[in-house]
Tab-separated table of C-alpha atoms and ligand atoms in Angstrom:
chain	number	residue	atom	x	y	z
A	1	MET	CA	34.962	-32.820	-14.292
A	2	SER	CA	33.450	-32.189	-10.870
A	3	ASP	CA	34.506	-29.111	-8.880
A	4	VAL	CA	36.946	-29.419	-6.023
A	5	CYS	CA	37.627	-26.809	-3.362
A	6	LYS	CA	41.283	-26.359	-2.433
A	7	ILE	CA	42.132	-24.766	0.891
A	8	GLU	CA	45.491	-23.924	2.370
A	9	LEU	CA	45.937	-24.270	6.101
A	10	ALA	CA	49.234	-23.979	7.986
A	11	GLY	CA	51.165	-24.454	4.768
A	12	GLN	CA	49.304	-27.556	3.649
A	13	THR	CA	46.811	-27.835	0.815
A	14	TYR	CA	43.640	-29.859	1.249
A	15	GLU	CA	41.035	-30.784	-1.320
A	16	LEU	CA	37.376	-30.748	-0.369
A	17	PRO	CA	34.683	-32.224	-2.611
A	18	VAL	CA	31.986	-29.951	-4.024
A	19	ILE	CA	28.395	-31.188	-3.990
A	20	THR	CA	25.902	-29.942	-6.601
A	21	GLY	CA	22.186	-29.959	-5.867
A	22	ALA	CA	19.336	-30.777	-8.252
A	23	GLU	CA	18.859	-27.055	-8.953
A	24	ASN	CA	22.605	-26.482	-9.335
A	25	GLU	CA	23.176	-25.147	-5.828
A	26	LYS	CA	26.767	-25.725	-4.720
A	27	ALA	CA	28.180	-26.814	-1.381
A	28	ILE	CA	31.683	-27.541	-0.152
A	29	ASP	CA	31.572	-30.849	1.673
A	30	ILE	CA	33.474	-30.280	4.918
A	31	SER	CA	32.453	-33.519	6.617
A	32	ARG	CA	36.100	-34.683	6.854
A	33	LEU	CA	37.595	-31.236	7.510
A	34	ARG	CA	38.233	-31.602	11.231
A	35	GLN	CA	39.491	-35.137	10.899
A	36	GLU	CA	41.981	-34.157	8.196
A	37	THR	CA	42.995	-30.653	9.284
A	38	GLY	CA	42.081	-30.244	12.961
A	39	TYR	CA	40.052	-27.155	12.038
A	40	ILE	CA	36.304	-26.608	12.254
A	41	THR	CA	34.174	-23.979	10.527
A	42	LEU	CA	32.464	-21.198	12.454
A	43	ASP	CA	29.090	-19.985	11.207
A	44	SER	CA	26.920	-18.262	13.790
A	45	GLY	CA	23.238	-18.574	12.816
A	46	TYR	CA	24.197	-21.228	10.210
A	47	GLY	CA	23.723	-18.772	7.314
A	48	ASN	CA	26.379	-20.633	5.293
A	49	THR	CA	25.866	-24.131	6.608
A	50	GLY	CA	23.937	-26.883	4.891
A	51	SER	CA	22.944	-29.406	7.544
A	52	THR	CA	21.646	-32.054	5.153
A	53	GLU	CA	20.805	-32.989	1.579
A	54	SER	CA	17.027	-33.018	1.236
A	55	GLU	CA	14.472	-33.920	-1.432
A	56	ILE	CA	11.478	-32.163	0.110
A	57	THR	CA	11.447	-28.421	-0.545
A	58	PHE	CA	13.370	-26.121	-2.863
A	59	ILE	CA	13.733	-22.389	-2.272
A	60	ASP	CA	15.470	-19.885	-4.517
A	61	GLY	CA	15.586	-16.816	-2.298
A	62	GLU	CA	16.950	-14.571	-5.050
A	63	LYS	CA	14.164	-15.362	-7.494
A	64	GLY	CA	11.390	-15.827	-4.917
A	65	ILE	CA	10.756	-19.483	-5.804
A	66	LEU	CA	9.294	-22.071	-3.413
A	67	ARG	CA	8.445	-25.619	-4.480
A	68	TYR	CA	7.311	-28.695	-2.540
A	69	ARG	CA	8.622	-31.888	-4.159
A	70	GLY	CA	9.187	-29.852	-7.325
A	71	ILE	CA	5.687	-28.302	-7.510
A	72	ALA	CA	5.394	-24.504	-7.309
A	73	ILE	CA	3.706	-23.194	-4.180
A	74	GLU	CA	1.418	-20.969	-6.255
A	75	GLU	CA	0.097	-24.013	-8.106
A	76	LEU	CA	-0.471	-26.019	-4.927
A	77	ALA	CA	-2.201	-23.066	-3.235
A	78	GLU	CA	-4.572	-22.783	-6.182
A	79	LYS	CA	-5.227	-26.419	-7.074
A	80	SER	CA	-4.526	-28.646	-4.072
A	81	ASP	CA	-5.941	-28.928	-0.586
A	82	PHE	CA	-4.070	-29.302	2.676
A	83	VAL	CA	-4.549	-33.059	3.030
A	84	GLU	CA	-3.275	-33.758	-0.478
A	85	THR	CA	-0.304	-31.397	0.020
A	86	SER	CA	0.470	-33.103	3.340
A	87	TYR	CA	0.549	-36.445	1.536
A	88	LEU	CA	2.840	-34.960	-1.106
A	89	LEU	CA	5.254	-33.588	1.497
A	90	ILE	CA	5.340	-36.741	3.611
A	91	HIS	CA	5.283	-39.399	0.861
A	92	GLY	CA	7.144	-37.518	-1.862
A	93	VAL	CA	4.540	-37.824	-4.654
A	94	LEU	CA	0.971	-36.727	-5.272
A	95	PRO	CA	-1.426	-39.509	-4.215
A	96	ASN	CA	-3.728	-41.313	-6.636
A	97	GLN	CA	-7.462	-41.277	-5.825
A	98	GLN	CA	-7.320	-44.424	-3.718
A	99	GLU	CA	-4.274	-43.297	-1.725
A	100	LEU	CA	-5.805	-39.889	-1.118
A	101	SER	CA	-9.104	-41.339	0.094
A	102	ALA	CA	-7.299	-43.714	2.429
A	103	PHE	CA	-5.205	-40.839	3.816
A	104	ARG	CA	-8.284	-38.636	4.297
A	105	ASP	CA	-10.004	-41.505	6.129
A	106	GLN	CA	-7.046	-41.959	8.440
A	107	LEU	CA	-7.125	-38.275	9.353
A	108	THR	CA	-10.870	-38.462	9.883
A	109	TYR	CA	-10.854	-41.538	12.107
A	110	HIS	CA	-7.974	-40.476	14.347
A	111	SER	CA	-9.342	-37.090	15.338
A	112	LEU	CA	-10.419	-37.781	18.926
A	113	ILE	CA	-8.033	-37.536	21.855
A	114	HIS	CA	-8.270	-39.727	24.948
A	115	GLU	CA	-11.068	-38.297	27.101
A	116	ASP	CA	-8.726	-38.057	30.120
A	117	MET	CA	-6.667	-35.514	28.197
A	118	LEU	CA	-9.563	-33.069	28.361
A	119	ARG	CA	-8.789	-32.632	32.049
A	120	PHE	CA	-5.240	-31.523	31.198
A	121	PHE	CA	-6.642	-28.286	29.784
A	122	ASP	CA	-8.144	-27.416	33.194
A	123	GLY	CA	-4.684	-27.150	34.708
A	124	TYR	CA	-3.635	-24.164	32.595
A	125	PRO	CA	-4.301	-20.598	33.716
A	126	PRO	CA	-6.981	-18.842	31.607
A	127	LYS	CA	-4.448	-16.663	29.787
A	128	ALA	CA	-2.077	-19.553	28.963
A	129	HIS	CA	-0.590	-19.114	25.491
A	130	PRO	CA	-2.018	-21.801	23.165
A	131	MET	CA	1.490	-22.544	21.802
A	132	ALA	CA	2.540	-23.644	25.310
A	133	ILE	CA	-0.556	-25.836	25.492
A	134	LEU	CA	-0.019	-27.306	22.012
A	135	SER	CA	3.600	-28.155	22.662
A	136	SER	CA	2.899	-29.788	26.053
A	137	MET	CA	-0.135	-31.622	24.731
A	138	VAL	CA	1.702	-33.226	21.812
A	139	CYS	CA	4.373	-34.432	24.223
A	140	SER	CA	1.649	-35.710	26.576
A	141	LEU	CA	0.015	-37.476	23.640
A	142	SER	CA	3.094	-39.702	23.417
A	143	THR	CA	2.190	-41.230	26.795
A	144	TYR	CA	-0.908	-42.786	25.192
A	145	TYR	CA	1.204	-44.462	22.481
A	146	SER	CA	3.977	-46.013	24.546
A	147	ASP	CA	3.946	-49.083	22.268
A	148	SER	CA	4.499	-46.964	19.117
A	149	LEU	CA	7.405	-44.737	20.060
A	150	ASP	CA	10.331	-46.564	18.470
A	151	PRO	CA	11.676	-43.993	15.980
A	152	ASN	CA	13.435	-46.692	13.982
A	153	ASN	CA	10.374	-48.891	13.524
A	154	ILE	CA	8.735	-47.782	10.262
A	155	GLY	CA	5.418	-49.456	11.074
A	156	GLN	CA	5.158	-47.651	14.404
A	157	VAL	CA	6.095	-44.309	12.844
A	158	GLN	CA	3.516	-44.783	10.071
A	159	SER	CA	0.828	-45.491	12.647
A	160	ILE	CA	1.420	-42.263	14.583
A	161	VAL	CA	1.810	-39.893	11.594
A	162	PRO	CA	-1.957	-39.543	10.854
A	163	ARG	CA	-2.718	-39.443	14.560
A	164	ILE	CA	-0.395	-36.476	15.093
A	165	LEU	CA	-1.787	-34.623	12.071
A	166	SER	CA	-5.378	-35.198	13.120
A	167	LYS	CA	-5.193	-34.882	16.899
A	168	LEU	CA	-3.124	-31.700	16.992
A	169	ARG	CA	-5.916	-30.015	15.099
A	170	THR	CA	-8.385	-31.223	17.758
A	171	ILE	CA	-6.087	-30.115	20.600
A	172	ALA	CA	-5.662	-26.654	19.038
A	173	ALA	CA	-9.428	-26.147	18.758
A	174	TYR	CA	-10.094	-27.507	22.274
A	175	SER	CA	-7.482	-25.183	23.759
A	176	TYR	CA	-9.294	-22.221	22.187
A	177	LYS	CA	-12.678	-23.394	23.467
A	178	LYS	CA	-11.257	-23.850	26.971
A	179	SER	CA	-9.671	-20.385	26.872
A	180	ILE	CA	-13.038	-18.747	26.213
A	181	GLY	CA	-14.965	-20.923	28.656
A	182	GLN	CA	-17.019	-22.763	26.028
A	183	PRO	CA	-17.573	-26.538	25.955
A	184	VAL	CA	-15.299	-28.378	23.574
A	185	ILE	CA	-16.888	-29.397	20.287
A	186	TYR	CA	-16.090	-32.938	19.191
A	187	PRO	CA	-14.892	-33.547	15.627
A	188	LYS	CA	-17.415	-34.650	12.995
A	189	ASN	CA	-16.471	-37.414	10.593
A	190	ASN	CA	-18.485	-36.049	7.669
A	191	LEU	CA	-16.348	-32.903	7.485
A	192	SER	CA	-13.096	-32.317	5.645
A	193	TYR	CA	-9.869	-31.700	7.568
A	194	CYS	CA	-10.125	-27.889	7.472
A	195	ALA	CA	-13.914	-27.724	7.810
A	196	ASN	CA	-13.689	-29.969	10.864
A	197	PHE	CA	-11.195	-27.607	12.468
A	198	LEU	CA	-13.451	-24.595	11.838
A	199	HIS	CA	-16.395	-26.534	13.229
A	200	MET	CA	-14.487	-27.431	16.416
A	201	MET	CA	-13.400	-23.782	16.764
A	202	PHE	CA	-16.658	-21.974	16.118
A	203	ALA	CA	-19.645	-24.295	16.680
A	204	VAL	CA	-21.518	-24.268	19.993
A	205	PRO	CA	-23.744	-27.121	21.214
A	206	SER	CA	-26.833	-24.889	21.374
A	207	GLU	CA	-26.873	-23.933	17.681
A	208	SER	CA	-26.256	-25.540	14.332
A	209	TYR	CA	-23.124	-24.406	12.548
A	210	GLU	CA	-22.523	-24.466	8.804
A	211	VAL	CA	-18.905	-24.168	7.709
A	212	ASP	CA	-18.529	-21.252	5.298
A	213	PRO	CA	-16.885	-22.659	2.120
A	214	GLU	CA	-14.893	-19.405	1.768
A	215	LEU	CA	-13.346	-19.971	5.212
A	216	GLU	CA	-12.595	-23.609	4.396
A	217	LYS	CA	-10.932	-22.662	1.107
A	218	THR	CA	-8.876	-19.899	2.717
A	219	LEU	CA	-7.737	-22.172	5.538
A	220	ASN	CA	-6.649	-24.831	3.044
A	221	MET	CA	-4.626	-22.209	1.200
A	222	LEU	CA	-2.982	-20.837	4.354
A	223	PHE	CA	-2.117	-24.308	5.665
A	224	ILE	CA	-0.599	-25.228	2.281
A	225	LEU	CA	1.532	-22.069	2.324
A	226	HIS	CA	2.766	-22.925	5.830
A	227	GLY	CA	3.362	-26.602	4.875
A	228	ASP	CA	7.149	-26.613	4.660
A	229	HIS	CA	10.094	-24.282	4.299
A	230	GLU	CA	13.180	-26.499	4.282
A	231	GLN	CA	15.743	-26.041	7.080
A	232	ASN	CA	14.116	-23.197	9.027
A	233	CYS	CA	14.540	-22.853	12.800
A	234	SER	CA	11.669	-25.149	13.841
A	235	THR	CA	12.316	-27.809	11.179
A	236	ALA	CA	16.023	-27.858	12.005
A	237	THR	CA	14.941	-28.276	15.643
A	238	VAL	CA	12.645	-31.194	14.798
A	239	ARG	CA	15.446	-32.875	12.844
A	240	ILE	CA	18.091	-32.342	15.501
A	241	VAL	CA	15.850	-33.542	18.343
A	242	GLY	CA	14.891	-36.591	16.260
A	243	SER	CA	18.541	-37.264	15.494
A	244	SER	CA	19.032	-38.260	19.141
A	245	ASP	CA	16.396	-40.996	18.552
A	246	ALA	CA	13.774	-38.988	20.455
A	247	ASN	CA	10.298	-40.020	19.297
A	248	LEU	CA	8.209	-38.080	16.770
A	249	PHE	CA	5.863	-36.574	19.397
A	250	ALA	CA	8.809	-35.181	21.382
A	251	SER	CA	10.510	-33.865	18.232
A	252	ILE	CA	7.362	-32.053	17.088
A	253	SER	CA	6.797	-30.643	20.545
A	254	ALA	CA	10.281	-29.088	20.338
A	255	GLY	CA	9.512	-27.760	16.845
A	256	ILE	CA	6.378	-26.041	18.151
A	257	CYS	CA	8.467	-24.283	20.821
A	258	ALA	CA	10.979	-23.123	18.195
A	259	LEU	CA	8.172	-21.824	15.975
A	260	TRP	CA	6.689	-19.810	18.837
A	261	GLY	CA	9.420	-17.130	18.765
A	262	PRO	CA	8.535	-13.767	17.153
A	263	LYS	CA	11.471	-13.994	14.746
A	264	HIS	CA	9.907	-17.193	13.360
A	265	GLY	CA	6.224	-18.245	13.387
A	266	GLY	CA	5.379	-15.925	16.276
A	267	ALA	CA	5.816	-13.059	13.809
A	268	ASN	CA	2.212	-13.420	12.590
A	269	GLN	CA	0.916	-12.519	16.050
A	270	ALA	CA	3.573	-9.794	16.402
A	271	VAL	CA	2.576	-8.246	13.040
A	272	ILE	CA	-1.060	-7.776	14.029
A	273	GLU	CA	-0.061	-6.436	17.453
A	274	MET	CA	2.298	-3.994	15.717
A	275	LEU	CA	-0.392	-2.911	13.226
A	276	GLU	CA	-2.915	-2.461	16.050
A	277	THR	CA	-0.467	-0.281	17.992
A	278	ILE	CA	0.310	1.871	14.951
A	279	HIS	CA	-3.389	2.135	14.117
A	280	LYS	CA	-4.359	3.142	17.669
A	281	GLY	CA	-1.545	5.705	17.664
A	282	GLY	CA	-3.074	7.444	14.623
A	283	GLY	CA	-1.542	5.345	11.807
A	284	ASP	CA	1.781	7.190	11.599
A	285	VAL	CA	3.613	4.971	9.074
A	286	LYS	CA	6.603	7.307	8.760
A	287	GLU	CA	7.217	7.147	12.519
A	288	ALA	CA	7.124	3.332	12.386
A	289	MET	CA	9.658	3.426	9.536
A	290	ARG	CA	11.892	5.796	11.450
A	291	ARG	CA	11.877	3.487	14.482
A	292	ALA	CA	12.461	0.332	12.386
A	293	LYS	CA	15.566	1.933	10.863
A	294	ASP	CA	16.976	3.194	14.164
A	295	ARG	CA	19.632	0.738	15.321
A	296	ARG	CA	19.284	1.936	18.949
A	297	ASP	CA	15.561	1.143	18.916
A	298	PRO	CA	14.686	-2.562	19.375
A	299	PHE	CA	11.555	-2.040	17.231
A	300	ARG	CA	11.615	-4.006	13.963
A	301	LEU	CA	9.095	-4.012	11.200
A	302	MET	CA	7.526	-7.374	11.975
A	303	GLY	CA	6.647	-9.427	8.899
A	304	PHE	CA	9.570	-7.958	6.973
A	305	GLY	CA	12.882	-9.599	6.141
A	306	HIS	CA	13.926	-13.187	5.713
A	307	ARG	CA	17.133	-15.169	6.002
A	308	VAL	CA	16.669	-16.808	2.595
A	309	TYR	CA	14.381	-14.530	0.552
A	310	LYS	CA	16.180	-11.491	-0.779
A	311	ASN	CA	13.231	-10.828	-3.031
A	312	PHE	CA	9.475	-11.165	-2.480
A	313	ASP	CA	8.462	-14.147	-0.354
A	314	PRO	CA	6.179	-16.018	-2.820
A	315	ARG	CA	3.872	-16.993	0.061
A	316	ALA	CA	3.367	-13.305	0.915
A	317	ARG	CA	2.444	-12.622	-2.715
A	318	VAL	CA	-0.254	-15.326	-2.675
A	319	ILE	CA	-1.670	-14.169	0.664
A	320	LYS	CA	-1.674	-10.493	-0.285
A	321	ALA	CA	-3.545	-11.314	-3.494
A	322	ALA	CA	-6.109	-13.309	-1.474
A	323	CYS	CA	-6.675	-10.585	1.148
A	324	ASP	CA	-8.928	-8.264	-0.888
A	325	ARG	CA	-10.971	-11.156	-2.331
A	326	VAL	CA	-11.459	-13.010	0.961
A	327	LEU	CA	-12.255	-9.922	3.024
A	328	SER	CA	-14.790	-8.784	0.460
A	329	ASN	CA	-16.370	-12.269	0.217
A	330	LEU	CA	-16.617	-12.430	3.997
A	331	GLY	CA	-17.966	-8.895	4.153
A	332	VAL	CA	-15.108	-7.773	6.405
A	333	GLN	CA	-13.581	-4.310	6.316
A	334	ASP	CA	-10.326	-4.142	8.205
A	335	PRO	CA	-8.421	-0.867	8.548
A	336	LEU	CA	-5.315	-2.918	9.329
A	337	LEU	CA	-5.250	-4.173	5.709
A	338	ASP	CA	-5.002	-0.610	4.392
A	339	LEU	CA	-2.383	0.185	7.015
A	340	ALA	CA	-0.356	-2.898	6.059
A	341	LYS	CA	-0.482	-1.895	2.379
A	342	ARG	CA	0.671	1.635	3.241
A	343	ILE	CA	3.563	0.245	5.295
A	344	GLU	CA	4.584	-2.081	2.469
A	345	GLU	CA	4.476	0.778	-0.049
A	346	GLU	CA	6.522	3.019	2.205
A	347	ALA	CA	9.089	0.299	2.989
A	348	LEU	CA	9.515	-0.705	-0.652
A	349	SER	CA	10.407	2.848	-1.592
A	350	ASP	CA	12.830	3.311	1.298
A	351	SER	CA	16.551	2.774	0.684
A	352	TYR	CA	17.017	1.122	4.116
A	353	PHE	CA	14.668	-1.731	3.180
A	354	LEU	CA	15.746	-1.850	-0.457
A	355	ASP	CA	19.476	-1.916	0.328
A	356	LYS	CA	19.048	-4.630	2.948
A	357	ARG	CA	16.606	-6.429	0.656
A	358	LEU	CA	13.854	-6.609	3.255
A	359	TYR	CA	10.511	-7.572	1.713
A	360	PRO	CA	7.216	-8.653	3.293
A	361	ASN	CA	7.354	-12.282	4.388
A	362	VAL	CA	4.593	-14.878	4.852
A	363	ASP	CA	3.605	-13.412	8.214
A	364	PHE	CA	2.977	-9.853	7.044
A	365	TYR	CA	-0.470	-10.473	5.566
A	366	SER	CA	-1.438	-13.885	6.999
A	367	GLY	CA	-2.696	-12.361	10.271
A	368	ILE	CA	-5.100	-10.133	8.342
A	369	LEU	CA	-6.701	-13.235	6.831
A	370	TYR	CA	-6.785	-15.125	10.132
A	371	ARG	CA	-8.386	-12.064	11.780
A	372	ALA	CA	-11.005	-11.842	9.055
A	373	MET	CA	-11.762	-15.538	9.604
A	374	GLY	CA	-12.454	-14.877	13.293
A	375	ILE	CA	-9.301	-16.573	14.573
A	376	PRO	CA	-8.079	-14.764	17.711
A	377	THR	CA	-4.605	-13.187	17.545
A	378	GLU	CA	-2.995	-15.489	20.128
A	379	MET	CA	-4.032	-18.492	17.998
A	380	PHE	CA	-2.209	-17.256	14.862
A	381	THR	CA	1.043	-19.076	15.579
A	382	VAL	CA	-0.937	-22.225	16.390
A	383	MET	CA	-2.415	-21.964	12.886
A	384	PHE	CA	1.103	-21.750	11.472
A	385	ALA	CA	2.067	-24.817	13.542
A	386	LEU	CA	-0.903	-26.848	12.274
A	387	GLY	CA	0.094	-26.039	8.706
A	388	ARG	CA	3.764	-26.885	9.351
A	389	ILE	CA	3.135	-30.362	10.867
A	390	PRO	CA	3.432	-32.257	7.525
A	391	GLY	CA	6.719	-30.470	6.815
A	392	TRP	CA	8.130	-31.374	10.220
A	393	ILE	CA	7.012	-34.982	9.767
A	394	ALA	CA	8.466	-35.182	6.244
A	395	HIS	CA	11.847	-33.908	7.440
A	396	TRP	CA	11.898	-36.154	10.482
A	397	VAL	CA	11.076	-39.196	8.347
A	398	GLU	CA	13.705	-38.230	5.747
A	399	MET	CA	16.315	-37.786	8.466
A	400	LYS	CA	15.543	-41.243	9.865
A	401	LYS	CA	15.505	-42.842	6.408
A	402	ASN	CA	18.943	-41.393	5.654
A	403	GLN	CA	20.160	-42.620	9.045
A	404	GLU	CA	21.655	-39.242	9.812
A	405	ARG	CA	24.106	-39.026	12.685
A	406	ILE	CA	23.144	-37.249	15.888
A	407	GLY	CA	23.177	-33.480	15.314
A	408	ARG	CA	25.961	-32.088	17.400
A	409	PRO	CA	27.682	-28.825	16.385
A	410	ARG	CA	31.146	-27.960	17.680
A	411	GLN	CA	32.312	-24.645	19.113
A	412	ILE	CA	35.356	-22.463	19.571
A	413	TYR	CA	35.866	-22.078	23.282
A	414	GLN	CA	36.641	-18.485	24.372
A	415	GLY	CA	36.240	-18.798	28.154
A	416	ALA	CA	38.750	-18.954	31.009
A	417	THR	CA	41.644	-21.315	30.540
A	418	ASN	CA	42.696	-23.829	33.204
A	419	THR	CA	41.830	-22.172	36.529
A	420	SER	CA	42.062	-23.471	40.091
A	421	TYR	CA	39.075	-23.831	42.393
A	422	ILE	CA	39.113	-21.069	45.072
A	423	PRO	CA	37.637	-21.978	48.477
A	424	ILE	CA	34.695	-19.658	49.358
A	425	GLN	CA	36.538	-17.961	52.289
A	426	GLU	CA	39.259	-16.795	49.911
A	427	ARG	CA	36.942	-15.306	47.286
A	428	SER	CA	36.586	-11.510	47.189
B	1	CMC	N1	12.947	-4.399	10.404
B	1	CMC	C1	14.051	-3.602	10.404
B	1	CMC	N2	15.283	-4.014	10.117
B	1	CMC	C2	15.452	-5.314	9.815
B	1	CMC	C3	14.367	-6.222	9.775
B	1	CMC	C4	13.082	-5.729	10.096
B	1	CMC	N3	12.021	-6.539	10.074
B	1	CMC	N4	14.814	-7.450	9.449
B	1	CMC	C5	16.135	-7.322	9.273
B	1	CMC	N5	16.523	-6.042	9.488
B	1	CMC	C6	17.896	-5.508	9.346
B	1	CMC	C7	18.756	-5.959	10.520
B	1	CMC	O1	18.737	-5.009	11.582
B	1	CMC	C8	20.123	-6.057	9.864
B	1	CMC	O2	20.656	-4.759	9.757
B	1	CMC	P1	22.252	-4.518	9.866
B	1	CMC	O3	22.851	-5.238	8.683
B	1	CMC	O4	22.378	-3.038	9.783
B	1	CMC	O5	22.682	-5.094	11.162
B	1	CMC	C9	19.806	-6.552	8.444
B	1	CMC	O6	18.462	-6.110	8.186
B	1	CMC	C10	19.888	-8.055	8.302
B	1	CMC	O7	19.016	-8.647	9.270
B	1	CMC	P2	19.387	-9.897	10.147
B	1	CMC	O8	18.626	-9.836	11.439
B	1	CMC	O9	20.870	-10.061	10.244
B	1	CMC	O10	18.798	-11.036	9.234
B	1	CMC	P3	18.516	-12.524	9.658
B	1	CMC	O11	18.561	-13.326	8.426
B	1	CMC	O12	19.405	-12.929	10.780
B	1	CMC	O13	17.017	-12.482	10.254
B	1	CMC	C11	14.669	-12.341	10.352
B	1	CMC	C12	15.888	-12.735	9.501
B	1	CMC	C13	13.418	-12.862	9.667
B	1	CMC	C14	14.759	-12.990	11.741
B	1	CMC	C15	14.617	-10.793	10.470
B	1	CMC	O14	14.480	-10.208	9.195
B	1	CMC	C16	13.480	-10.327	11.376
B	1	CMC	O15	13.669	-10.289	12.617
B	1	CMC	N6	12.289	-9.988	10.803
B	1	CMC	C17	11.136	-9.626	11.591
B	1	CMC	C18	10.490	-10.877	12.171
B	1	CMC	C19	9.744	-11.662	11.109
B	1	CMC	O16	8.976	-11.124	10.330
B	1	CMC	N7	9.937	-13.003	11.135
B	1	CMC	C20	9.237	-13.922	10.225
B	1	CMC	C21	10.155	-14.562	9.237
B	1	CMC	S1	9.298	-15.456	7.925
B	1	CMC	C22	8.426	-16.730	8.671
B	1	CMC	C23	9.210	-17.691	9.467
B	1	CMC	O17	10.418	-17.891	9.292
B	1	CMC	O18	8.604	-18.316	10.308
């Protein structure tokens, strides 16, 4: 017999169906609640609200489990590459050899942006944040595909998916080159997705550039770990923007803006800035802990805590394990890695962090790897965004396929009740 939830409101009993997920998660289906009772639910920050049923990503925050389409993140990080994982997220299954080759080719042959777009970069001030550039550029990209913007036309959507994946990588690298006053480096078709990005970032026309296989491997791993994370702030944004029938470019542009915030993807930049400040101040970990625990101090331990994980973030585990190996292979010694480890050790033996179940999240160690790879700090969140594109696309496509209604939460109004307009002469 399936579960039913009974609620009593104003003397009447109502029955609400209970939905069970594939991993036995339970939800009370309140979709008819307002219609039948006149009541709504109130859930600031949506900590108790499921906005959809999804087949893409499963997280068990208590056990520290993350799976894409049923496959454990640890296994994908070890055995897959970013293009294959993108295919898995977007299409729902691992590709066979032919499908994978065709997908790789699509990403390879759609890497250039319209040459006129290069001039767009000149309009930004030199210190423009690359997340602002990325978000505006993906929206601008839509203007070159005005015949492919119908969100309900599967053929049109399929044609822009590889273009978005490929061209955003080019835009990200160009924005970096522009910010440091170097000529942009065009993509090369003989390189893999990640190698091509590294080439566009670090090659200069006057020298030959060989992509270091260690960098390529590490980038694949980091992009895979960023690939999807179910209904997080940016993905929920992409879905809700798309639910109004806004096109995929516009929806992803909004997702990039949501990711930018330091409580979300912007945390990877904030972590390194925090570590640098602590390091420059003499590396006083205990003082940082004291401040993080002080409610009157806005300082938080960046890279710690998560809405869903109340145990180790499995992505943080994979990245931490890679840090020592990658830094040693690249011949990099970074005092910030030791500092980060000391902070983690201190936090995980402190009752404040243990009681609130605050563990390192994906952003705590990812910046150390990006730094070691030569990626500048202000590009870290762009790296997160590039990795998250397949997840955003997969969710947007799923939302369209399920013909979800426009996302439109309700509210409980607490403002002034019916009030008359006061002419300006009579106002105090
Ligand atoms: N340092 C110190 N205290 C913290 C921290 C932290 N990093 N994170 C949470 N807390 C405290 C918080 O003050 C609150 O205490 P109290 O119950 O006394 O009011 C309690 O822990 C619960 O925190 P919350 O803010 O209610 O939790 P949330 O689920 O709303 O927020 C979070 C989750 C990730 C925004 C938050 O933990 C945070 O701001 N962390 C630092 C930023 C960060 O690392 N973000 C990356 C998240 S993972 C990648 C991603 O999502 O993109």
